[in-house]
XYZ file of C-alpha atoms in Angstrom:
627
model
C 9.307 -44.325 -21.318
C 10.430 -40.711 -21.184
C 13.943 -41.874 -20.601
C 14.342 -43.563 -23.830
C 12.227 -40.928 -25.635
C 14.507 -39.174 -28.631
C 14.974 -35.086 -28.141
C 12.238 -33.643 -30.089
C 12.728 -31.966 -33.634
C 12.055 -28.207 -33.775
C 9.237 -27.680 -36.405
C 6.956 -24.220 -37.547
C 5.979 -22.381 -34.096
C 1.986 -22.780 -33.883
C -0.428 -20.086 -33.532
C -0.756 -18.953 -30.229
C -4.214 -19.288 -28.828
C -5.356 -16.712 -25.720
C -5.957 -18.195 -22.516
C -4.693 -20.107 -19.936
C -3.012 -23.545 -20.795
C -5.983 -26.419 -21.217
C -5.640 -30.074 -21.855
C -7.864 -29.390 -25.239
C -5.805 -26.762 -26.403
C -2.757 -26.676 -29.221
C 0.045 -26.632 -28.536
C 2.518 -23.064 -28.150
C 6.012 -21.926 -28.542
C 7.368 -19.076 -26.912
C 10.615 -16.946 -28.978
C 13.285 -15.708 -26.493
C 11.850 -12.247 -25.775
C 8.516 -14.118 -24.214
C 10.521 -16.593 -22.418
C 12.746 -13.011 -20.656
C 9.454 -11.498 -20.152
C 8.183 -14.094 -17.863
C 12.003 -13.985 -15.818
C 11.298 -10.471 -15.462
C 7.991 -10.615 -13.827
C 5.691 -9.796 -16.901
C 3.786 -13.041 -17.324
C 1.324 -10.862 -19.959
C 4.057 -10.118 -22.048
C 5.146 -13.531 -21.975
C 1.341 -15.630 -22.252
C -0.582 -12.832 -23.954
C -4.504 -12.650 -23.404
C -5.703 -14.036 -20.454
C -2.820 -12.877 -18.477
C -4.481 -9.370 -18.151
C -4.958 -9.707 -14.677
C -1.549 -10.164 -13.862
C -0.555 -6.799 -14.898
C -1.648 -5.508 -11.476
C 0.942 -7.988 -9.747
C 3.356 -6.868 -7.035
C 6.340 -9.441 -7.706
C 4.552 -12.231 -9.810
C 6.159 -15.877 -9.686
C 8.621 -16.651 -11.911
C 12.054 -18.372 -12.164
C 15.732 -16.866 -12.274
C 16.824 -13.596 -14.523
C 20.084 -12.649 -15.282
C 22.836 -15.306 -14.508
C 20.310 -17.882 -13.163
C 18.168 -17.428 -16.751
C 18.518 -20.732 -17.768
C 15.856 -21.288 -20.724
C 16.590 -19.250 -23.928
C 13.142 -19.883 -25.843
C 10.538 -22.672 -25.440
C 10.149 -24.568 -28.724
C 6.667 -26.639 -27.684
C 4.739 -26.343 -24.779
C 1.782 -29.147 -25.500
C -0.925 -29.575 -23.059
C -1.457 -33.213 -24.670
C 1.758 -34.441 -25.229
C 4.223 -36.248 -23.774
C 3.646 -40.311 -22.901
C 1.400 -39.661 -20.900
C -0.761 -37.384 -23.179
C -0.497 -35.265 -20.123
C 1.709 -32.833 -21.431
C 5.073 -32.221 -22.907
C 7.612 -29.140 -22.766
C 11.068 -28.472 -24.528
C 13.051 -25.962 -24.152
C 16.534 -24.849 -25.364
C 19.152 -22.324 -24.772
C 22.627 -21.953 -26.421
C 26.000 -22.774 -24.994
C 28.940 -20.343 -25.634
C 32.444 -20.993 -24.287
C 32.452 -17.815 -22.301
C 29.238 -18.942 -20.255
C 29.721 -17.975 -16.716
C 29.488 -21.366 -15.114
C 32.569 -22.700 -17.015
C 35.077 -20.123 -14.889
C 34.390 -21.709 -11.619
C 33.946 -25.120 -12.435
C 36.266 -27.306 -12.547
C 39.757 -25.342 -12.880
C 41.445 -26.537 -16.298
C 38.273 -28.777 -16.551
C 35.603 -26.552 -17.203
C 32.008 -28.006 -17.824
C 28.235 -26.893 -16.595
C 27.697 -28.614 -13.257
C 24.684 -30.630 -13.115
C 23.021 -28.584 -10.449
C 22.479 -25.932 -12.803
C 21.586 -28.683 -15.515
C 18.588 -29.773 -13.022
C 17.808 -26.059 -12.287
C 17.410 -25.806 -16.104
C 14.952 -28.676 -16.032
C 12.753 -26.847 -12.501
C 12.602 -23.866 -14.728
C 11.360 -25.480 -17.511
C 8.487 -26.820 -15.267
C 7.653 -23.666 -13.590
C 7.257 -22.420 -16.841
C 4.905 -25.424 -17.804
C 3.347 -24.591 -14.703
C 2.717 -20.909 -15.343
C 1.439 -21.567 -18.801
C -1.707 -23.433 -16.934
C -2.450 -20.111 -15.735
C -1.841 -21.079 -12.238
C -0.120 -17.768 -11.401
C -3.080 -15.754 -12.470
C -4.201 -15.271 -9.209
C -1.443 -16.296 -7.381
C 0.559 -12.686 -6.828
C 3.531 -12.571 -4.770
C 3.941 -16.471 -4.690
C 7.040 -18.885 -5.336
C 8.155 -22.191 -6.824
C 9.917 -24.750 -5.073
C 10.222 -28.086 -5.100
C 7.836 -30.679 -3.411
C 9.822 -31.356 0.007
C 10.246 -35.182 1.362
C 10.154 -36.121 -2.470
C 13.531 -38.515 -3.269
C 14.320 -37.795 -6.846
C 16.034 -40.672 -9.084
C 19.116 -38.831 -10.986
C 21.418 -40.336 -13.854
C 24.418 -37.859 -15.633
C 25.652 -39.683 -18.761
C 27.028 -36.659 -19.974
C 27.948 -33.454 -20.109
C 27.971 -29.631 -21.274
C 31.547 -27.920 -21.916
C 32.643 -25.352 -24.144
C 32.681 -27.233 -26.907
C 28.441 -27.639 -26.548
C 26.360 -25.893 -29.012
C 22.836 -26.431 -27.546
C 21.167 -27.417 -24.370
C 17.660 -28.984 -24.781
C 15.391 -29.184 -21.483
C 12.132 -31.420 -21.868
C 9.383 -32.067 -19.253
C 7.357 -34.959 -19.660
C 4.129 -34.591 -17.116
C 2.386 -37.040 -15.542
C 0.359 -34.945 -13.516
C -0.560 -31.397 -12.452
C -2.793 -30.840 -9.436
C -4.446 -27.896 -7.340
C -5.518 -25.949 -9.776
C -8.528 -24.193 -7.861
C -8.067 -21.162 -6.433
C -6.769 -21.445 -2.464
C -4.938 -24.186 -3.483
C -1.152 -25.117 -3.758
C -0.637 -26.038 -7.655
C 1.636 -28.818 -8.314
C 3.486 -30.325 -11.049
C 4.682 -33.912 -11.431
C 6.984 -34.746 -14.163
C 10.193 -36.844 -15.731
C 12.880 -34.824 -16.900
C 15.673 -34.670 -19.657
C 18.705 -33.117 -20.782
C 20.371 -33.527 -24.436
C 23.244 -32.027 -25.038
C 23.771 -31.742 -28.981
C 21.303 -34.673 -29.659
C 23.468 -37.043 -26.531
C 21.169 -37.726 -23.520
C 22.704 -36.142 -20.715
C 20.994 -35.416 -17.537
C 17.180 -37.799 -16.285
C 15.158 -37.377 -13.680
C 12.372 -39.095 -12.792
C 9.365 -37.958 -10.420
C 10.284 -34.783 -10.008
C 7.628 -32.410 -8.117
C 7.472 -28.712 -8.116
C 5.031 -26.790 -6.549
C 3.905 -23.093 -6.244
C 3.789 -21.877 -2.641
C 2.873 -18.741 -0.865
C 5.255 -15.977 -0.305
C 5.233 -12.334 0.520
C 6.854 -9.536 -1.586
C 8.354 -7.954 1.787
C 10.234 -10.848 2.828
C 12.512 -10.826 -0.394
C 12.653 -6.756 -0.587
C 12.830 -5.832 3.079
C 16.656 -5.817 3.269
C 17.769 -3.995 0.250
C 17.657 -0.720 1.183
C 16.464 2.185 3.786
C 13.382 3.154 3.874
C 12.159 5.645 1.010
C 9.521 7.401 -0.821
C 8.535 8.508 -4.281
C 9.556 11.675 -4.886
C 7.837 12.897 -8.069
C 5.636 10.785 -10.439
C 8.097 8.883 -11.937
C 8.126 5.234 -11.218
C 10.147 3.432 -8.453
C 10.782 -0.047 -8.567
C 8.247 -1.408 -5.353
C 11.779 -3.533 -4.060
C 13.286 0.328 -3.377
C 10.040 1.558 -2.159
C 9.735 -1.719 0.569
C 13.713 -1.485 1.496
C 13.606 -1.164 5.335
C 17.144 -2.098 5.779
C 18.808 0.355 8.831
C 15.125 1.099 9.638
C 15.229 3.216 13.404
C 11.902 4.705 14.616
C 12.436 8.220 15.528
C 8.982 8.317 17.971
C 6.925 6.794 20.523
C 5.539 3.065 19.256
C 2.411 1.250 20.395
C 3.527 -1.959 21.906
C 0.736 -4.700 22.386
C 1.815 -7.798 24.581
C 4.939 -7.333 23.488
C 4.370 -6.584 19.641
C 5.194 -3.469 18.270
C 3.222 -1.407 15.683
C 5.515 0.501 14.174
C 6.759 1.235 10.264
C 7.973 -2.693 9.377
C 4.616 -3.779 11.049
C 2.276 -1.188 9.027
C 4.338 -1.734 5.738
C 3.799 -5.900 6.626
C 0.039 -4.782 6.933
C 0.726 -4.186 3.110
C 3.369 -6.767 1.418
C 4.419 -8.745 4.083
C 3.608 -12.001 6.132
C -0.007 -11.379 8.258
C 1.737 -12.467 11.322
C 4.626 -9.803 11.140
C 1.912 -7.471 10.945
C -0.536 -8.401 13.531
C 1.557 -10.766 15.718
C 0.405 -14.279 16.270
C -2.992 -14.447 15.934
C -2.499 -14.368 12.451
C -0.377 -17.024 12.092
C -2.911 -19.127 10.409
C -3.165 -16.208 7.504
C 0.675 -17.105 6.566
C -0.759 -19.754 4.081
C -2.508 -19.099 0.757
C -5.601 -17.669 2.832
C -5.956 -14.089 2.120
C -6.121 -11.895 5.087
C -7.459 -7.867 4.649
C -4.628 -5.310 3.486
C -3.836 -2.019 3.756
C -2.130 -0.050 0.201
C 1.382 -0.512 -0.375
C 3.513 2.580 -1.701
C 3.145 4.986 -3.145
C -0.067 4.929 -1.696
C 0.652 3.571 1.887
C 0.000 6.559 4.354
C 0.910 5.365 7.638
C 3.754 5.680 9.734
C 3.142 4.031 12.896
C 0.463 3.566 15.394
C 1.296 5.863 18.863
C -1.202 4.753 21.201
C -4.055 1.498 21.082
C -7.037 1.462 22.960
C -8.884 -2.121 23.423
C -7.412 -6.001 23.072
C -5.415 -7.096 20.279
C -7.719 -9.939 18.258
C -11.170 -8.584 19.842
C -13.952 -7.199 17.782
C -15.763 -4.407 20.813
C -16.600 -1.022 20.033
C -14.644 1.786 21.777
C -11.335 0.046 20.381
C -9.278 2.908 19.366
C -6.177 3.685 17.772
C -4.002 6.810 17.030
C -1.778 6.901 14.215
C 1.022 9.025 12.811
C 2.053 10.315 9.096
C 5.363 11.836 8.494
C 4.282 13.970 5.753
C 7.643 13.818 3.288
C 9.222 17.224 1.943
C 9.407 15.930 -1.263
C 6.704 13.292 -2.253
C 4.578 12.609 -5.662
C 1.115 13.892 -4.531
C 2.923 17.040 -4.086
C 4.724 17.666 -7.098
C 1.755 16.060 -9.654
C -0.731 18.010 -8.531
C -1.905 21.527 -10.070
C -0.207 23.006 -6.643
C 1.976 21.518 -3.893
C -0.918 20.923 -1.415
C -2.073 17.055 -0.598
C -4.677 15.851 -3.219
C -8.239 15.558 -1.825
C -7.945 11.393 -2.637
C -5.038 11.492 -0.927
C -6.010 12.923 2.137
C -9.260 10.875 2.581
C -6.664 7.715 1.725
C -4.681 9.087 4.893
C -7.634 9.630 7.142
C -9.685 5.917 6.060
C -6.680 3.650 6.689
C -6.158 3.933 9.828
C -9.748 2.604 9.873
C -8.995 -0.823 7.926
C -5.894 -1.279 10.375
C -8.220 -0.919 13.395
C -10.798 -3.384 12.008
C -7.850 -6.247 11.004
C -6.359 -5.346 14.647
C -9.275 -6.424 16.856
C -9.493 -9.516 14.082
C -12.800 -8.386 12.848
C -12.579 -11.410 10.601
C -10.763 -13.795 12.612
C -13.363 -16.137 13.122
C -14.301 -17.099 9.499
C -13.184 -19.367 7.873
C -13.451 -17.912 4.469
C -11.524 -15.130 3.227
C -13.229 -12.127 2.908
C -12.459 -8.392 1.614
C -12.093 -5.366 3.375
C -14.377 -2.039 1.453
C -15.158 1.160 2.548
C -18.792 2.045 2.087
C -19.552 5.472 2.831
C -18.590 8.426 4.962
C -19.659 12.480 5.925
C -16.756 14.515 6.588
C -15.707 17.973 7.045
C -12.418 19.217 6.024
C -10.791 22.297 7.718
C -7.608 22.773 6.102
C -4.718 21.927 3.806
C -1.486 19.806 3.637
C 1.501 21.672 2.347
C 4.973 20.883 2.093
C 6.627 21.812 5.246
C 3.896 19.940 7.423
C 5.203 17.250 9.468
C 3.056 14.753 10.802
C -0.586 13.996 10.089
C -2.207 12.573 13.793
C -5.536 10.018 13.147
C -7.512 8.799 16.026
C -9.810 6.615 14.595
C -13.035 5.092 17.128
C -14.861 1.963 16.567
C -18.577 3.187 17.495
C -20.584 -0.054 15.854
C -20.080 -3.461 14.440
C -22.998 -5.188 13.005
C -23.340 -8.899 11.429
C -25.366 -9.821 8.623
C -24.465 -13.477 7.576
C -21.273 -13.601 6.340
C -20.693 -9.909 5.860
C -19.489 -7.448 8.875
C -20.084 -3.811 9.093
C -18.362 -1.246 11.201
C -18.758 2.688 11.813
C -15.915 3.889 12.531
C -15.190 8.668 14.322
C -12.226 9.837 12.709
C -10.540 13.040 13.659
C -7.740 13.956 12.140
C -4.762 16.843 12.876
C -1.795 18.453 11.425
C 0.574 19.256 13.200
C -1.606 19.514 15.941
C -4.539 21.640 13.698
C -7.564 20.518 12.705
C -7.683 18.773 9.496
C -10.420 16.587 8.741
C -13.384 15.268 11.141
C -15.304 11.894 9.584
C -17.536 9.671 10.078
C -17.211 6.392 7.724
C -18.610 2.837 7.450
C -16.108 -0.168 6.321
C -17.500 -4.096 5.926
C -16.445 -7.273 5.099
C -17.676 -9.018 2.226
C -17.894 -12.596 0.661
C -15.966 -12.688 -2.777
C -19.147 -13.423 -4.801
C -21.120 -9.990 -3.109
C -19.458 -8.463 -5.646
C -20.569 -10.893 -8.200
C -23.574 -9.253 -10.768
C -23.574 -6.210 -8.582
C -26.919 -3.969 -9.287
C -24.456 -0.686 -7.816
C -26.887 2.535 -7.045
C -29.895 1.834 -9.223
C -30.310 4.824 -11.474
C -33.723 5.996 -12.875
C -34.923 5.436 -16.568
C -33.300 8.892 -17.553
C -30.473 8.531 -15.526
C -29.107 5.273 -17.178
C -29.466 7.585 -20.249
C -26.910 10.185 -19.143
C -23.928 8.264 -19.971
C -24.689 7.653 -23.431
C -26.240 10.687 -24.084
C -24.583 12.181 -27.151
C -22.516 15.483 -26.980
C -20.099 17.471 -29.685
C -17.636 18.756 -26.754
C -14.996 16.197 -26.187
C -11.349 17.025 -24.602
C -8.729 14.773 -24.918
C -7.031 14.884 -21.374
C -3.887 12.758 -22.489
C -2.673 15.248 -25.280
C -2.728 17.571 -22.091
C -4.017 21.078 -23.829
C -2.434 24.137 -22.845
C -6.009 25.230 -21.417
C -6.099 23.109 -18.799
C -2.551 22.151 -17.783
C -0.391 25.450 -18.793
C -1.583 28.143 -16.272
C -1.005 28.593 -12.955
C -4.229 26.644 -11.866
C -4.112 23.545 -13.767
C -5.351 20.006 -14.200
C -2.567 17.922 -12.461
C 0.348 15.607 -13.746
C -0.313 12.152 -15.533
C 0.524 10.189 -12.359
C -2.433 11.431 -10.664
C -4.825 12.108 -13.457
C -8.141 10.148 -13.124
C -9.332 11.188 -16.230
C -8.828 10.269 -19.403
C -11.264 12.277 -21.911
C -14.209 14.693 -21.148
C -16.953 13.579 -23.340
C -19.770 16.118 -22.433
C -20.662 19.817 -21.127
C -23.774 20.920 -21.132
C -23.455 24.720 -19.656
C -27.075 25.340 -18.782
C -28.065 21.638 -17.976
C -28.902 20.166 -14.074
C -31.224 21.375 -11.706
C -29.764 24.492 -10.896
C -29.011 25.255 -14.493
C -25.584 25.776 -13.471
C -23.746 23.064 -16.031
C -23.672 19.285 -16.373
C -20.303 17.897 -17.435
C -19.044 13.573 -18.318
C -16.088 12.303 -18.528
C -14.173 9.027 -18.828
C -11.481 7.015 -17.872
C -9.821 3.552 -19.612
C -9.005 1.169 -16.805
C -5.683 -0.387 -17.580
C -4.848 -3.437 -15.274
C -1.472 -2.061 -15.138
C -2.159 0.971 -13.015
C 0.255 2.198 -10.429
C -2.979 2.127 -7.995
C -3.717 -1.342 -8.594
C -0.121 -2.862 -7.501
C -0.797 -0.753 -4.451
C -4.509 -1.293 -3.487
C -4.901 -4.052 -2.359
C -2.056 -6.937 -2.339
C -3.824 -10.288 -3.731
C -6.921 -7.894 -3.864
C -6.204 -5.219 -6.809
C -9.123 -2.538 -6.810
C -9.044 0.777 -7.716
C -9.135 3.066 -4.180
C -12.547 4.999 -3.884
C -10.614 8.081 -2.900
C -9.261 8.274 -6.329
C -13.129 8.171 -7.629
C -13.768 10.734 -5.685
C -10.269 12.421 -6.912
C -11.926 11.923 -10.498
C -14.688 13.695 -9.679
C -12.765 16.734 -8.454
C -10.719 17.262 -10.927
C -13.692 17.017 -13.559
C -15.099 20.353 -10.982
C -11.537 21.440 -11.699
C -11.937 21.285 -15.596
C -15.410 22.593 -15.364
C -13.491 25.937 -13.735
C -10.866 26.007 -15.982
C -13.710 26.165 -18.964
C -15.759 28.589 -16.972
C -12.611 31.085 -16.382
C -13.499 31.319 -12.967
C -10.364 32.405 -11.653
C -9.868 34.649 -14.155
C -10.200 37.602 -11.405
C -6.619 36.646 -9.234
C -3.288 37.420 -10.114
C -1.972 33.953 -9.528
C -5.249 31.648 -8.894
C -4.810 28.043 -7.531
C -7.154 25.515 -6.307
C -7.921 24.178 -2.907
C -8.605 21.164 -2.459
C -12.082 21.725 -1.085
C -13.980 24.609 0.369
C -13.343 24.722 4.080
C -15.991 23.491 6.267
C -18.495 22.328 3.315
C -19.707 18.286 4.385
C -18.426 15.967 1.914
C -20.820 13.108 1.728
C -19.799 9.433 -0.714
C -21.320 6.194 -1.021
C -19.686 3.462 -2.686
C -21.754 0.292 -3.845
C -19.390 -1.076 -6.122
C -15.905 -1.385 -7.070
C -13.445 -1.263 -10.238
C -10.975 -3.700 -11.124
C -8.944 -4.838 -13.262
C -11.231 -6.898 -15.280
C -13.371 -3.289 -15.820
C -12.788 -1.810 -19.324
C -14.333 1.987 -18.821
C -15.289 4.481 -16.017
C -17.603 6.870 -16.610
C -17.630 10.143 -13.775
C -20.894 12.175 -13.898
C -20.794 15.997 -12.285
C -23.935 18.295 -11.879
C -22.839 21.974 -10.497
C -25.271 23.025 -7.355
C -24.059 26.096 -6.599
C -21.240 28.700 -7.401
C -20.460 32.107 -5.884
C -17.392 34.538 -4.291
C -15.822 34.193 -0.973
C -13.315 36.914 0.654
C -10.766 34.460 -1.431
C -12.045 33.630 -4.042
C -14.610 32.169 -6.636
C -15.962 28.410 -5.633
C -18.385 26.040 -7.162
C -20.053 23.030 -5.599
C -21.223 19.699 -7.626
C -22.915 16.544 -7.121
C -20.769 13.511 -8.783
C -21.621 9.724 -9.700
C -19.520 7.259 -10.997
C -19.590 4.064 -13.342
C -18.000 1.498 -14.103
C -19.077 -0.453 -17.381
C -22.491 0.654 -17.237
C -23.084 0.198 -13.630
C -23.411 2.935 -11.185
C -21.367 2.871 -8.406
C -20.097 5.629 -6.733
C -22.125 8.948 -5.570
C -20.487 12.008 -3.881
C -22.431 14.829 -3.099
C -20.982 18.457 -1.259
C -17.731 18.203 -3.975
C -16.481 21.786 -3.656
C -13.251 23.638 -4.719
C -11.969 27.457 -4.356
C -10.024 29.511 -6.313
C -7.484 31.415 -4.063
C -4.661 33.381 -4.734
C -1.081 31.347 -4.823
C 0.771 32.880 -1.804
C 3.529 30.964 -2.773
């Protein structure tokens, strides 16, 4: 039985195979710096391939850093071993006389206690646990152990500061609910050797991984805050809501109130602090729609509601507020301080995913389904600039439609700043079935249009080095933060129907993109906005190359060209799993204003060879910087 099985003897570490724990494969050891990784939150530093996905994690499960890092380095982790041939973990750490633990316990008496000697052995088995892959797609979720589960203990022994080395080994019986939507589980016997004595058993022990929310462990350490330029913030600083006062009017809604904690729960936190009780049911591993967490979160508060909390009718309504920071990142990465064009369409569409979650659009299935917008026509009338104040979106439900599982709503927008006119829409949101996105066809392109992507070119840019051409003048390509491009790969000058230029670029996707830990929770997908942002700035490279400011003092781009209709589609998405994106732009038109030079393009983009975004009416002008 495990409790008479001998500590096992270190031998050569084994090569590490990619991939997710199986009961087929060889075993693994892990050297100290893998075994901190996974403390820390990195699980893909610690497991290696396989793990890519978790790179886009909010606050992946793991077990204590710092103090509480009880495992040093995991010697074998055998998916066939053990007694059971179920599998079989060891782990060890070192004992030093100045460990922490000995201070406090016992005065003139010192030894470990055997709480943290069983803590050792959990940790050890969430580790186990994680190796299965379990956490994969599991963001934001904990380990505890099994409740109503009486544990057999026996101490024969003990760690003081006269120990050398700890050993922690899991002998499973059992591990259970695997499958996604499920709550994994470990069964196992447990032992401690301390310098080859037996120390510590346990036998039965159960630990589980359950749901949690990132927001309920980060809400209370500290106000609430922004990023103020594009260098990173921890997401715990950017979710702080501790001392939290609203400073304006609040929707209440039988007694609920929408205000900042609510639309930041909308994000990271539990459905039911977001929504009130009607989502109570999505406070479990079911996956409810999301709104983007910082530094992509653009919503204050909702002022005024229009229609019943929890049902779907057109005419709902809702009007929501932005308090545009003085100092924020959009601002200060792009070429000029104005609000990014992806940016502002983030600001003016999410009010329209809050409205559909609010009158429970999805409440009635019992499947989990995700939340995509799918097109839109919009005008936009002016600019954000520092110094604005608040950003005002009424957003109208005009349609809801059914087909099978999916759901598709229309949604007016209208949008003010500061009580101007900003931006009028129309756009169209849906809910979808995880596997609609499965073998997507995107927007079907024609014979010579599949062509274009491959189609070979000499002129190639590398974006990353960041050439003087593009980001050194006063109108420039903006900062790396907000940079959707990676490389242009083609410019044909004469090409397209209106011979006015044809330009390609790409992008790599890395899963650990800023814009994936915001968009979406549980749901990681890069925003269309920022497709569409790709697209602009590859009309902002093609006016760079053309010199078309050449003419102003101090030129600078806005973001569009007032009153021109933006049109997008989007029939596809990019994730994490994606390796390239590929942005198309065809120049319609170009000419002078009063201002200014402008040009005009039609934009498609794709992701590994499939086409899936299409934005026609892309316009910019080059103005003078009044500045």
């Amino acid at each position: 039985s495990p409790a008479s099985t001998p500590a096992s003897t270190p031998g050569p570490a084994p090569v590490r195979p990619p991939g997710p724990l199986q009961p087929s494969a060889p075993a693994r050891s892990f050297a100290p710096e893998a075994v901190r990784a996974f403390t820390e939150g990195r699980p893909y530093d610690c497991f290696g391939p396989g793990w890519e996905p978790t790179r886009s994690h909010i606050r992946p499960p793991r077990t204590g850093d710092g103090r509480m890092r009880l495992l040093r380095e995991v010697s074998v982790c055998d998916p066939s071993g053990g007694p059971w041939g179920r599998g079989y973990l060891r782990a060890e750490t070192p004992i030093a006389p100045d460990d922490w633990f000995f201070e406090g316990h016992f005065t003139n008496d010192p030894c470990m206690p055997g709480t943290l000697m069983f803590e050792g052995c959990l940790q050890a088995m969430a580790f186990y646990l994680a190796a299965t892959g379990c956490t994969v797609d599991r963001d934001g979720w904990r380990f505890e152990p099994a409740p109503d589960n009486p544990v057999p203990m026996v101490c024969r022994g003990q760690v003081t500061p006269d120990s050398r080395l700890l050993t922690y080994e899991v002998f499973v019986s059992e591990v259970s609910g695997l499958p996604a939507g499920s709550e994994p589980e470990l069964r196992a016997d447990v032992l401690c050797t301390v310098d080859g004595v037996k120390a510590f058993h346990a036998r039965g022990v159960r630990l589980r991984l359950v749901p949690d929310w990132p927001l309920t462990h980060w809400r209370h350490l500290g106000p609430p805050t922004v990023q103020p330029t594009g260098d990173p913030v921890p997401h715990q600083v950017l979710a702080g809501l501790a001392g939290h006062r609203e400073t304006a009017a609040v929707a209440e809604v039988q007694g609920f109130r929408y205000g900042f904690p609510a639309m930041l729960a909308c994000a990271w936190g539990r459905p039911s602090e977001a929504f009130g009780a009607a989502y109570t049911p999505f406070d479990s591993a079911r996956r409810p729609a999301r709104l983007p967490g910082p530094p992509f979160h653009f919503m204050s508060r909702a002022v005024a509601v229009e229609g019943p909390p929890w049902v779907p009718r057109t005419g709902s309504a809702v009007v929501v507020e932005y308090d545009v920071p003085e100092q924020v990142w959009y601002f200060e990465q792009n070429g000029f301080p104005a609000m990014p064009l992806g940016v502002l369409m983030e600001v003016v569409l999410q009010a329209g995913g809050w409205l559909a979650s609010y009158i429970g659009s999805a409440l009635g299935h019992d499947a989990d389904l995700l939340f995509r917008n799918l097109d839109g026509t919009g005008t936009i009338l002016g600019e954000v600039r520092p110094g604005t104040r608040v950003l005002r979106t009424r957003t109208r439900l005009s349609d809801i439609a059914h087909n099978g599982d999916m759901i598709i709503e229309t949604f007016e927008v209208e949008c003010l700043a500061d009580g101007e006119p900003l931006f009028t829409l129309t756009t169209v949101f849906g809910f979808f079935p995880p596997e609609a996105f499965e073998n997507q066809t995107g927007l079907p392109p024609t014979a010579d249009e599949r062509r274009a992507p491959d189609e070979p070119s000499s002129f190639r840019v590398d974006l990353t080095a960041r050439p003087d051409k593009y980001f050194g003048g006063p109108a420039r390509l903006p900062g790396p933060m907000l940079l959707m491009l990676d490389r242009v790969t083609g410019y044909w000058p004469d090409a397209g129907r209106a011979g006015l230029g044809r330009l390609r670029a790409e992008k790599d996707v890395d899963p650990g993109e800023w814009f994936f830990k915001a968009h979406f929770f549980q749901d990681p997908v890069q925003p269309g906005s920022l497709g569409v942002q790709a697209m602009y700035q590859l009309l902002q490279f093609y006016a760079l190359e053309r010199g078309l400011g050449a003419g102003l003092r101090r030129p600078r781009f806005e973001p569009v060209l007032p009153g021109r209709e933006l049109t997008w589609k989007y029939r596809g998405q990019v994730t994490p799993r994606n390796e390239k994106v590929t942005v198309e732009l065809e120049i319609t038109e170009t000419g002078e204003t009063e201002s200014g030079p402008f040009a005009v393009a039609e934009g498609w983009l794709w992701a590994d060879g499939t086409r899936i975004y299409h934005v026609a009416g892309l316009s910019l002008r080059l103005t003078e910087d009044d500045t």
